Amino acid sequence: MLRNIGAVGAALGLVGASFGAIAVSAGQPAWVPLVMSLAVFAGGAQFATLDIVLGGGGAVAAVAAGLVLNARLLVYGLTVADVLALRRPARLLGSHLLVDQAVAFARAEQDPARRRAAYFVSGGVLFVTWNAGTLLGALAGRAVGDADALGLDAAEPMVLLALVLPALREAGPRRAAAAGVAVALAAAPFLPSGVPVLLALLGLPLALWKTPVPAGGAVSAGKATEAAPGRGTELRAGLSESSKHSESSKFSESSKLSGPSKLSGPSKLSDSSKLSEPSKLSGPSVGEPR
Amino acid sequence: MTILWTILALAAGTYLLRLCGPLLHSRFEPSGRVRAVLSASATVLLCAMAAVSALTAGHGFAGWARPAGVLVGAALALRKVSFLIVVVAAAATTAILRLLGVS
C-alpha cells in the first residue's frame, strides 16, 4: 500500500508542478498557486478557479465554480466519516486531507485501524507532494515547459481510475458507475464543470436494483459492502452475464440519446464510444476468478 | 488583492464541505444500508471524475491523446502492474501521441 501511495503522491506532485507553472506563466505572483495549494488542496477546483480568474470571469464565478466541483467532498466526507471520528483537533486537521485519492485508499481497507492509517498516510503524503510540486512548479515557471506535451494531464484521470478499479469488481456499484459515467459525459458539454460529476449520482439506484445488498450479515458486522468477498464471488458468477448485458444495452441507449444532441459532430462521437470504458475494463477482472 | 479573497473564500467553502460528513457522523451512526449506498456513491463519483477528466476539456472533447493514454494505463492496471508504471505509461502514451501530432 505504501508503494502505491508513494506512486500516487509522485504523480500528483507532477500535476501540482504543472499547476504552479501554469499560474506563474500566466503572470500570477508565486504566492498565488502556493497559498491555493495549501489552503484549498483540491486539484480540479484549483485549476477551474484559476482558469476563471485568469480569464477575467470574476471572483464570484470563480469561487462558485470551485465549490461546485468540490461538492462531492461532502459525500466523500460521509463515506469516510468513521475514519475521522476522532477528538476535535485530529478531526479538524484530518478533514483538510479529504481528497478523492485518500478516500479511495481508505475504502480499499476493511479493518478500521488500517482504514484510518491508509487515509491519514495517503492524505498526508498527497498534501506534501502536492504542495512541494506546486512550489517547484511556481519557482521553475516557464522552465517546466508545456505540461500537456509531457502528457501530465493524463495522470490525474489515470490515478483516479486505477484507484477505483477494485471497487468495480462488484456488479451493483459497477452498474451504477457505468450509468453515472454515461450521464456525466452526456451532460458535460452543456453544464458548468462539476455539475456533470454530481449528476452521475443519478446512476446510484442501479447499485441497489436487483442486487441483494447484504443488509444482514456482512454489514451488521460493521463492514461495508466490499467486506464480503465470498458473497462477491457468488454474485459475480451469477450476475456477470446479465449485468454485462444490461450495461451494454444501457450504453447504446445513452449514446443514442446523447449522440444527436451533441453540437460539434465527429469529435463528440468519441465520447459515446468511450462510454464503455469502465465496463470494458472491469470485464476481464470479473472473469479472472473463474 | 481580490485574488487573495477569492482563494480564501474557496478555501473556507471547501473546508466546510469537507467537515460536513465528519460532523454529521458524530450526531448519528449511519446504518449498514446507508453505508453501502455511500460506498457506492463514492465509486460513482470517482468513476465520473475519472471519465470527465479523461475525456473532456472545458465543454468539449479533450482529444484522442489523453483518453488513449488512460486506456493504456488502465490495461496495465488490470494486469496488476505497479502503480507508478501505470501512471508513467499513461502520461508517456499521451505525450508520444502528441509528439506524433495526435491532439
Short mmCIF file of C-alpha atoms in Angstrom, two decimals:
data_model
loop_
_atom_site.label_atom_id
_atom_site.label_comp_id
_atom_site.label_asym_id
_atom_site.label_seq_id
_atom_site.Cartn_x
_atom_site.Cartn_y
_atom_site.Cartn_z
CA MET A 1 0.00 0.00 0.00
CA LEU A 2 2.83 2.39 0.88
CA ARG A 3 4.36 1.92 -2.55
CA ASN A 4 1.05 2.74 -4.20
CA ILE A 5 0.63 5.82 -2.03
CA GLY A 6 4.16 6.90 -2.95
CA ALA A 7 3.40 6.47 -6.64
CA VAL A 8 0.16 8.44 -6.44
CA GLY A 9 1.98 11.10 -4.44
CA ALA A 10 4.69 11.37 -7.08
CA ALA A 11 2.10 11.58 -9.86
CA LEU A 12 0.14 14.32 -8.10
CA GLY A 13 3.40 16.13 -7.35
CA LEU A 14 3.89 16.39 -11.11
CA VAL A 15 0.33 17.64 -11.58
CA GLY A 16 0.96 20.17 -8.77
CA ALA A 17 4.11 21.30 -10.52
CA SER A 18 2.17 21.94 -13.70
CA PHE A 19 -0.41 23.89 -11.67
CA GLY A 20 2.30 26.11 -10.16
CA ALA A 21 3.98 26.58 -13.51
CA ILE A 22 0.73 27.45 -15.30
CA ALA A 23 -0.21 30.06 -12.67
CA VAL A 24 3.20 31.74 -12.73
CA SER A 25 3.47 31.60 -16.52
CA ALA A 26 0.13 33.42 -16.69
CA GLY A 27 1.62 36.30 -14.72
CA GLN A 28 0.45 35.48 -11.18
CA PRO A 29 2.89 36.03 -8.30
CA ALA A 30 4.31 32.78 -6.90
CA TRP A 31 2.32 33.02 -3.65
CA VAL A 32 -0.99 32.65 -5.50
CA PRO A 33 -0.60 28.98 -6.51
CA LEU A 34 1.18 28.26 -3.23
CA VAL A 35 -1.50 29.66 -0.92
CA MET A 36 -4.12 28.00 -3.08
CA SER A 37 -2.49 24.56 -2.88
CA LEU A 38 -2.03 24.87 0.89
CA ALA A 39 -5.47 26.26 1.74
CA VAL A 40 -7.71 24.68 -0.91
CA PHE A 41 -5.84 21.39 -1.59
CA ALA A 42 -8.21 20.21 -4.33
CA GLY A 43 -6.65 19.91 -7.76
CA GLY A 44 -9.68 20.17 -10.02
CA ALA A 45 -11.17 23.15 -8.19
CA GLN A 46 -7.82 24.93 -8.17
CA PHE A 47 -7.41 24.59 -11.92
CA ALA A 48 -11.02 25.64 -12.54
CA THR A 49 -10.88 28.68 -10.27
CA LEU A 50 -7.51 29.81 -11.60
CA ASP A 51 -8.83 29.42 -15.13
CA ILE A 52 -11.78 31.71 -14.46
CA VAL A 53 -9.66 34.28 -12.59
CA LEU A 54 -7.14 34.38 -15.45
CA GLY A 55 -9.93 34.65 -17.97
CA GLY A 56 -11.35 37.66 -16.12
CA GLY A 57 -14.51 35.81 -15.14
CA GLY A 58 -14.78 37.50 -11.75
CA ALA A 59 -14.22 36.32 -8.20
CA VAL A 60 -17.81 35.18 -7.50
CA ALA A 61 -17.96 32.97 -10.59
CA ALA A 62 -14.50 31.58 -9.81
CA VAL A 63 -15.37 30.67 -6.23
CA ALA A 64 -18.76 29.24 -7.26
CA ALA A 65 -17.17 27.01 -9.91
CA GLY A 66 -14.60 25.73 -7.43
CA LEU A 67 -17.22 24.99 -4.79
CA VAL A 68 -19.49 23.13 -7.21
CA LEU A 69 -16.52 20.98 -8.19
CA ASN A 70 -15.81 20.31 -4.52
CA ALA A 71 -19.40 19.49 -3.57
CA ARG A 72 -18.53 15.81 -4.00
CA LEU A 73 -16.25 16.17 -0.97
CA LEU A 74 -19.40 16.33 1.14
CA VAL A 75 -20.37 12.82 0.03
CA TYR A 76 -16.80 11.60 0.49
CA GLY A 77 -16.85 13.06 3.99
CA LEU A 78 -19.86 10.90 4.84
CA THR A 79 -18.17 7.83 3.32
CA VAL A 80 -15.05 8.06 5.46
CA ALA A 81 -16.66 9.75 8.47
CA ASP A 82 -15.80 6.74 10.65
CA VAL A 83 -12.13 7.33 9.87
CA LEU A 84 -12.44 10.88 11.17
CA ALA A 85 -14.41 10.02 14.30
CA LEU A 86 -11.58 11.33 16.43
CA ARG A 87 -11.07 14.02 19.01
CA ARG A 88 -11.67 17.51 17.79
CA PRO A 89 -8.16 18.70 16.78
CA ALA A 90 -7.43 15.50 14.87
CA ARG A 91 -10.83 15.62 13.18
CA LEU A 92 -10.45 19.27 12.17
CA LEU A 93 -6.95 18.69 10.79
CA GLY A 94 -7.81 15.34 9.21
CA SER A 95 -10.79 16.80 7.37
CA HIS A 96 -8.45 19.02 5.37
CA LEU A 97 -6.81 15.89 3.92
CA LEU A 98 -10.09 14.73 2.39
CA VAL A 99 -9.39 14.27 -1.33
CA ASP A 100 -10.50 11.71 -3.93
CA GLN A 101 -7.34 9.65 -3.64
CA ALA A 102 -7.29 9.48 0.18
CA VAL A 103 -10.91 8.30 0.13
CA ALA A 104 -10.04 5.65 -2.44
CA PHE A 105 -7.13 4.35 -0.36
CA ALA A 106 -9.14 4.35 2.86
CA ARG A 107 -12.09 2.43 1.49
CA ALA A 108 -9.85 -0.24 -0.01
CA GLU A 109 -9.18 -1.30 3.59
CA GLN A 110 -11.73 -3.01 5.82
CA ASP A 111 -10.07 -3.08 9.20
CA PRO A 112 -10.89 0.23 10.99
CA ALA A 113 -7.29 0.85 12.09
CA ARG A 114 -5.95 0.18 8.61
CA ARG A 115 -8.65 2.39 7.09
CA ARG A 116 -7.57 5.23 9.29
CA ALA A 117 -3.88 4.64 8.61
CA ALA A 118 -4.50 4.49 4.85
CA TYR A 119 -6.47 7.73 4.97
CA PHE A 120 -4.01 9.72 7.03
CA VAL A 121 -0.85 8.42 5.36
CA SER A 122 -2.17 8.90 1.82
CA GLY A 123 -3.76 12.27 2.65
CA GLY A 124 -0.59 13.45 4.37
CA VAL A 125 1.72 12.26 1.59
CA LEU A 126 -0.50 13.84 -1.06
CA PHE A 127 -0.64 17.12 0.85
CA VAL A 128 3.16 17.22 0.99
CA THR A 129 3.80 16.21 -2.63
CA TRP A 130 1.01 18.42 -4.00
CA ASN A 131 2.41 21.47 -2.24
CA ALA A 132 6.05 20.61 -2.91
CA GLY A 133 5.13 20.15 -6.57
CA THR A 134 3.31 23.48 -6.65
CA LEU A 135 6.34 25.20 -5.07
CA LEU A 136 8.78 23.70 -7.59
CA GLY A 137 6.46 24.48 -10.48
CA ALA A 138 6.00 28.07 -9.33
CA LEU A 139 9.77 28.51 -8.95
CA ALA A 140 10.59 26.91 -12.27
CA GLY A 141 7.76 28.71 -14.03
CA ARG A 142 8.10 28.62 -17.76
CA ALA A 143 11.13 26.35 -17.48
CA VAL A 144 8.77 23.45 -16.77
CA GLY A 145 7.59 23.79 -20.32
CA ASP A 146 4.29 22.66 -21.70
CA ALA A 147 2.68 20.28 -19.20
CA ASP A 148 0.42 18.96 -21.95
CA ALA A 149 3.39 17.99 -24.11
CA LEU A 150 4.55 15.76 -21.23
CA GLY A 151 1.13 14.11 -21.07
CA LEU A 152 0.70 15.15 -17.44
CA ASP A 153 -3.00 15.82 -17.99
CA ALA A 154 -3.45 12.04 -18.32
CA ALA A 155 -2.00 11.47 -14.83
CA GLU A 156 -4.99 12.65 -12.83
CA PRO A 157 -7.74 10.58 -14.52
CA MET A 158 -5.32 7.64 -14.57
CA VAL A 159 -4.77 7.84 -10.82
CA LEU A 160 -8.50 8.02 -10.13
CA LEU A 161 -9.36 5.15 -12.48
CA ALA A 162 -6.63 2.87 -11.13
CA LEU A 163 -7.78 3.57 -7.58
CA VAL A 164 -11.43 2.85 -8.28
CA LEU A 165 -10.87 -0.34 -10.34
CA PRO A 166 -11.04 -2.77 -7.39
CA ALA A 167 -14.43 -1.37 -6.35
CA LEU A 168 -15.76 -2.11 -9.85
CA ARG A 169 -15.48 -5.86 -9.29
CA GLU A 170 -18.89 -5.76 -7.64
CA ALA A 171 -21.83 -5.81 -10.03
CA GLY A 172 -24.02 -3.26 -8.23
CA PRO A 173 -21.53 -0.40 -7.95
CA ARG A 174 -20.25 -1.21 -11.45
CA ARG A 175 -23.72 -0.79 -12.96
CA ALA A 176 -24.22 2.44 -11.05
CA ALA A 177 -20.81 3.75 -12.10
CA ALA A 178 -21.40 2.88 -15.77
CA ALA A 179 -24.75 4.69 -15.80
CA GLY A 180 -23.29 7.61 -13.83
CA VAL A 181 -20.39 7.98 -16.27
CA ALA A 182 -22.85 7.98 -19.17
CA VAL A 183 -24.94 10.72 -17.54
CA ALA A 184 -21.88 12.81 -16.64
CA LEU A 185 -20.38 12.62 -20.14
CA ALA A 186 -23.72 13.40 -21.78
CA ALA A 187 -24.12 16.45 -19.52
CA ALA A 188 -20.52 17.69 -19.77
CA PRO A 189 -20.95 19.74 -22.98
CA PHE A 190 -23.88 21.69 -21.58
CA LEU A 191 -23.48 22.20 -17.84
CA PRO A 192 -20.85 24.09 -15.83
CA SER A 193 -17.96 21.85 -14.81
CA GLY A 194 -18.55 20.00 -11.57
CA VAL A 195 -22.29 19.63 -12.13
CA PRO A 196 -21.97 16.64 -14.54
CA VAL A 197 -19.95 14.72 -11.95
CA LEU A 198 -22.65 15.34 -9.35
CA LEU A 199 -25.34 14.25 -11.83
CA ALA A 200 -23.54 10.92 -12.07
CA LEU A 201 -25.16 10.11 -8.73
CA LEU A 202 -28.39 9.60 -10.69
CA GLY A 203 -26.93 6.21 -11.57
CA LEU A 204 -26.89 5.26 -7.91
CA PRO A 205 -30.26 3.39 -7.79
CA LEU A 206 -28.75 0.84 -10.18
CA ALA A 207 -26.35 -0.16 -7.44
CA LEU A 208 -29.27 -1.42 -5.37
CA TRP A 209 -31.57 -2.64 -8.09
CA LYS A 210 -31.67 -6.43 -8.37
CA THR A 211 -28.59 -6.66 -6.21
CA PRO A 212 -29.16 -8.27 -2.84
CA VAL A 213 -27.47 -5.62 -0.72
CA PRO A 214 -26.12 -7.54 2.24
CA ALA A 215 -28.22 -5.71 4.77
CA GLY A 216 -27.78 -8.52 7.26
CA GLY A 217 -24.56 -10.45 7.87
CA ALA A 218 -21.62 -8.58 6.49
CA VAL A 219 -22.88 -5.10 7.22
CA SER A 220 -24.10 -5.67 10.73
CA ALA A 221 -20.61 -6.89 11.49
CA GLY A 222 -19.63 -3.26 10.94
CA LYS A 223 -18.23 -3.65 7.48
CA ALA A 224 -19.02 -2.07 4.16
CA THR A 225 -20.36 -3.94 1.16
CA GLU A 226 -16.89 -4.69 -0.11
CA ALA A 227 -16.31 -6.60 3.09
CA ALA A 228 -17.99 -9.71 1.75
CA PRO A 229 -15.52 -11.22 -0.71
CA GLY A 230 -17.09 -14.68 -0.56
CA ARG A 231 -20.51 -13.38 -1.33
CA GLY A 232 -18.98 -11.17 -4.01
CA THR A 233 -17.65 -14.13 -5.93
CA GLU A 234 -21.02 -15.83 -5.83
CA LEU A 235 -22.65 -12.70 -7.16
CA ARG A 236 -20.02 -12.31 -9.80
CA ALA A 237 -20.53 -15.82 -11.09
CA GLY A 238 -24.28 -15.40 -11.20
CA LEU A 239 -24.67 -11.83 -12.32
CA SER A 240 -21.78 -11.13 -14.62
CA GLU A 241 -23.62 -12.27 -17.72
CA SER A 242 -26.83 -10.43 -17.04
CA SER A 243 -25.14 -7.30 -15.76
CA LYS A 244 -22.89 -7.09 -18.77
CA HIS A 245 -25.93 -7.41 -20.90
CA SER A 246 -27.88 -4.68 -19.16
CA GLU A 247 -24.84 -2.41 -19.24
CA SER A 248 -24.30 -2.68 -22.93
CA SER A 249 -27.92 -2.00 -23.67
CA LYS A 250 -27.79 0.98 -21.35
CA PHE A 251 -24.74 2.29 -23.13
CA SER A 252 -26.22 2.09 -26.56
CA GLU A 253 -29.33 3.77 -25.26
CA SER A 254 -27.46 6.67 -23.74
CA SER A 255 -25.19 7.09 -26.74
CA LYS A 256 -28.24 7.24 -28.94
CA LEU A 257 -29.68 9.88 -26.70
CA SER A 258 -26.56 11.96 -26.40
CA GLY A 259 -25.39 11.45 -29.97
CA PRO A 260 -27.64 13.77 -31.95
CA SER A 261 -27.79 16.42 -29.25
CA LYS A 262 -24.05 16.89 -29.30
CA LEU A 263 -23.02 20.00 -31.16
CA SER A 264 -19.60 19.51 -32.67
CA GLY A 265 -20.21 16.32 -34.59
CA PRO A 266 -17.41 13.85 -35.15
CA SER A 267 -15.23 14.71 -32.17
CA LYS A 268 -18.19 14.22 -29.86
CA LEU A 269 -18.95 10.77 -31.16
CA SER A 270 -15.87 9.52 -29.44
CA ASP A 271 -17.49 10.34 -26.13
CA SER A 272 -20.11 7.74 -26.57
CA SER A 273 -17.71 5.20 -27.97
CA LYS A 274 -15.57 5.66 -24.90
CA LEU A 275 -18.53 5.35 -22.56
CA SER A 276 -18.00 1.67 -22.37
CA GLU A 277 -14.51 2.19 -20.95
CA PRO A 278 -15.23 1.27 -17.34
CA SER A 279 -17.32 -1.75 -18.20
CA LYS A 280 -14.76 -2.99 -20.68
CA LEU A 281 -12.11 -2.56 -18.05
CA SER A 282 -13.99 -4.36 -15.39
CA GLY A 283 -14.87 -7.15 -17.77
CA PRO A 284 -11.62 -9.12 -17.63
CA SER A 285 -11.30 -8.71 -13.87
CA VAL A 286 -14.76 -10.15 -13.47
CA GLY A 287 -13.81 -13.22 -15.43
CA GLU A 288 -10.49 -13.64 -13.64
CA PRO A 289 -11.52 -15.85 -10.74
CA ARG A 290 -13.21 -18.38 -12.95
CA MET B 1 -5.93 41.69 -3.62
CA THR B 2 -9.18 40.26 -4.99
CA ILE B 3 -7.24 37.12 -5.81
CA LEU B 4 -6.39 36.59 -2.14
CA TRP B 5 -10.06 36.92 -1.13
CA THR B 6 -11.05 34.59 -3.95
CA ILE B 7 -8.61 31.97 -2.71
CA LEU B 8 -9.67 32.38 0.92
CA ALA B 9 -13.39 32.14 0.08
CA LEU B 10 -12.77 28.99 -1.97
CA ALA B 11 -10.63 27.54 0.81
CA ALA B 12 -13.22 28.26 3.51
CA GLY B 13 -16.09 26.84 1.46
CA THR B 14 -14.11 23.75 0.52
CA TYR B 15 -13.15 23.14 4.13
CA LEU B 16 -16.77 23.40 5.27
CA LEU B 17 -17.78 20.85 2.60
CA ARG B 18 -15.07 18.52 3.91
CA LEU B 19 -16.15 18.98 7.50
CA CYS B 20 -19.87 18.27 6.97
CA GLY B 21 -19.51 14.48 6.80
CA PRO B 22 -17.37 14.01 9.92
CA LEU B 23 -19.55 16.45 11.90
CA LEU B 24 -22.79 14.72 10.87
CA HIS B 25 -21.27 11.38 11.74
CA SER B 26 -20.84 12.40 15.38
CA ARG B 27 -24.60 13.09 15.54
CA PHE B 28 -25.85 9.81 14.13
CA GLU B 29 -24.41 6.43 13.26
CA PRO B 30 -25.33 5.55 9.64
CA SER B 31 -26.98 2.15 9.17
CA GLY B 32 -25.41 -0.60 7.11
CA ARG B 33 -27.63 0.14 4.17
CA VAL B 34 -26.80 3.84 4.23
CA ARG B 35 -23.13 2.95 4.36
CA ALA B 36 -23.48 0.67 1.34
CA VAL B 37 -25.14 3.50 -0.58
CA LEU B 38 -22.41 5.95 0.46
CA SER B 39 -19.73 3.49 -0.61
CA ALA B 40 -21.42 3.06 -3.99
CA SER B 41 -21.77 6.83 -4.41
CA ALA B 42 -18.03 7.25 -3.80
CA THR B 43 -17.41 4.68 -6.56
CA VAL B 44 -19.79 6.51 -8.88
CA LEU B 45 -18.22 9.92 -8.18
CA LEU B 46 -14.65 8.64 -8.60
CA CYS B 47 -15.55 7.00 -11.92
CA ALA B 48 -17.34 10.10 -13.14
CA MET B 49 -14.38 12.27 -12.15
CA ALA B 50 -12.01 9.93 -13.98
CA ALA B 51 -14.18 9.78 -17.10
CA VAL B 52 -14.88 13.51 -17.27
CA SER B 53 -11.24 14.47 -16.71
CA ALA B 54 -10.04 11.84 -19.19
CA LEU B 55 -12.43 12.74 -21.98
CA THR B 56 -13.42 16.37 -21.69
CA ALA B 57 -11.65 19.72 -21.64
CA GLY B 58 -13.99 22.57 -20.81
CA HIS B 59 -17.21 21.76 -22.65
CA GLY B 60 -15.58 19.87 -25.48
CA PHE B 61 -13.77 16.65 -26.24
CA ALA B 62 -10.24 16.52 -24.84
CA GLY B 63 -8.79 14.97 -27.99
CA TRP B 64 -7.60 11.40 -28.51
CA ALA B 65 -4.21 11.55 -26.88
CA ARG B 66 -5.36 11.82 -23.26
CA PRO B 67 -8.04 9.07 -23.25
CA ALA B 68 -5.69 6.80 -25.23
CA GLY B 69 -3.05 7.24 -22.55
CA VAL B 70 -5.59 6.49 -19.82
CA LEU B 71 -6.75 3.39 -21.71
CA VAL B 72 -3.17 2.06 -21.96
CA GLY B 73 -2.64 2.74 -18.26
CA ALA B 74 -5.93 1.03 -17.37
CA ALA B 75 -4.98 -2.07 -19.35
CA LEU B 76 -1.75 -2.23 -17.36
CA ALA B 77 -3.59 -1.61 -14.09
CA LEU B 78 -5.83 -4.61 -14.77
CA ARG B 79 -2.70 -6.72 -15.12
CA LYS B 80 -1.68 -5.63 -11.64
CA VAL B 81 1.31 -3.68 -12.91
CA SER B 82 2.70 -1.35 -10.26
CA PHE B 83 1.00 1.97 -9.84
CA LEU B 84 3.94 4.17 -10.79
CA ILE B 85 4.41 2.34 -14.09
CA VAL B 86 0.69 2.66 -14.80
CA VAL B 87 0.75 6.42 -14.35
CA VAL B 88 4.03 6.89 -16.21
CA ALA B 89 2.78 4.73 -19.09
CA ALA B 90 -0.41 6.77 -19.35
CA ALA B 91 1.46 10.08 -19.41
CA ALA B 92 4.10 8.72 -21.81
CA THR B 93 1.49 7.37 -24.24
CA THR B 94 -0.29 10.72 -24.24
CA ALA B 95 2.99 12.60 -24.69
CA ILE B 96 4.16 10.35 -27.55
CA LEU B 97 0.80 10.61 -29.34
CA ARG B 98 1.02 14.40 -29.11
CA LEU B 99 4.58 14.29 -30.37
CA LEU B 100 3.28 12.34 -33.37
CA GLY B 101 0.73 15.04 -33.99
CA VAL B 102 -2.34 13.40 -32.46
CA SER B 103 -4.02 16.03 -30.37
#
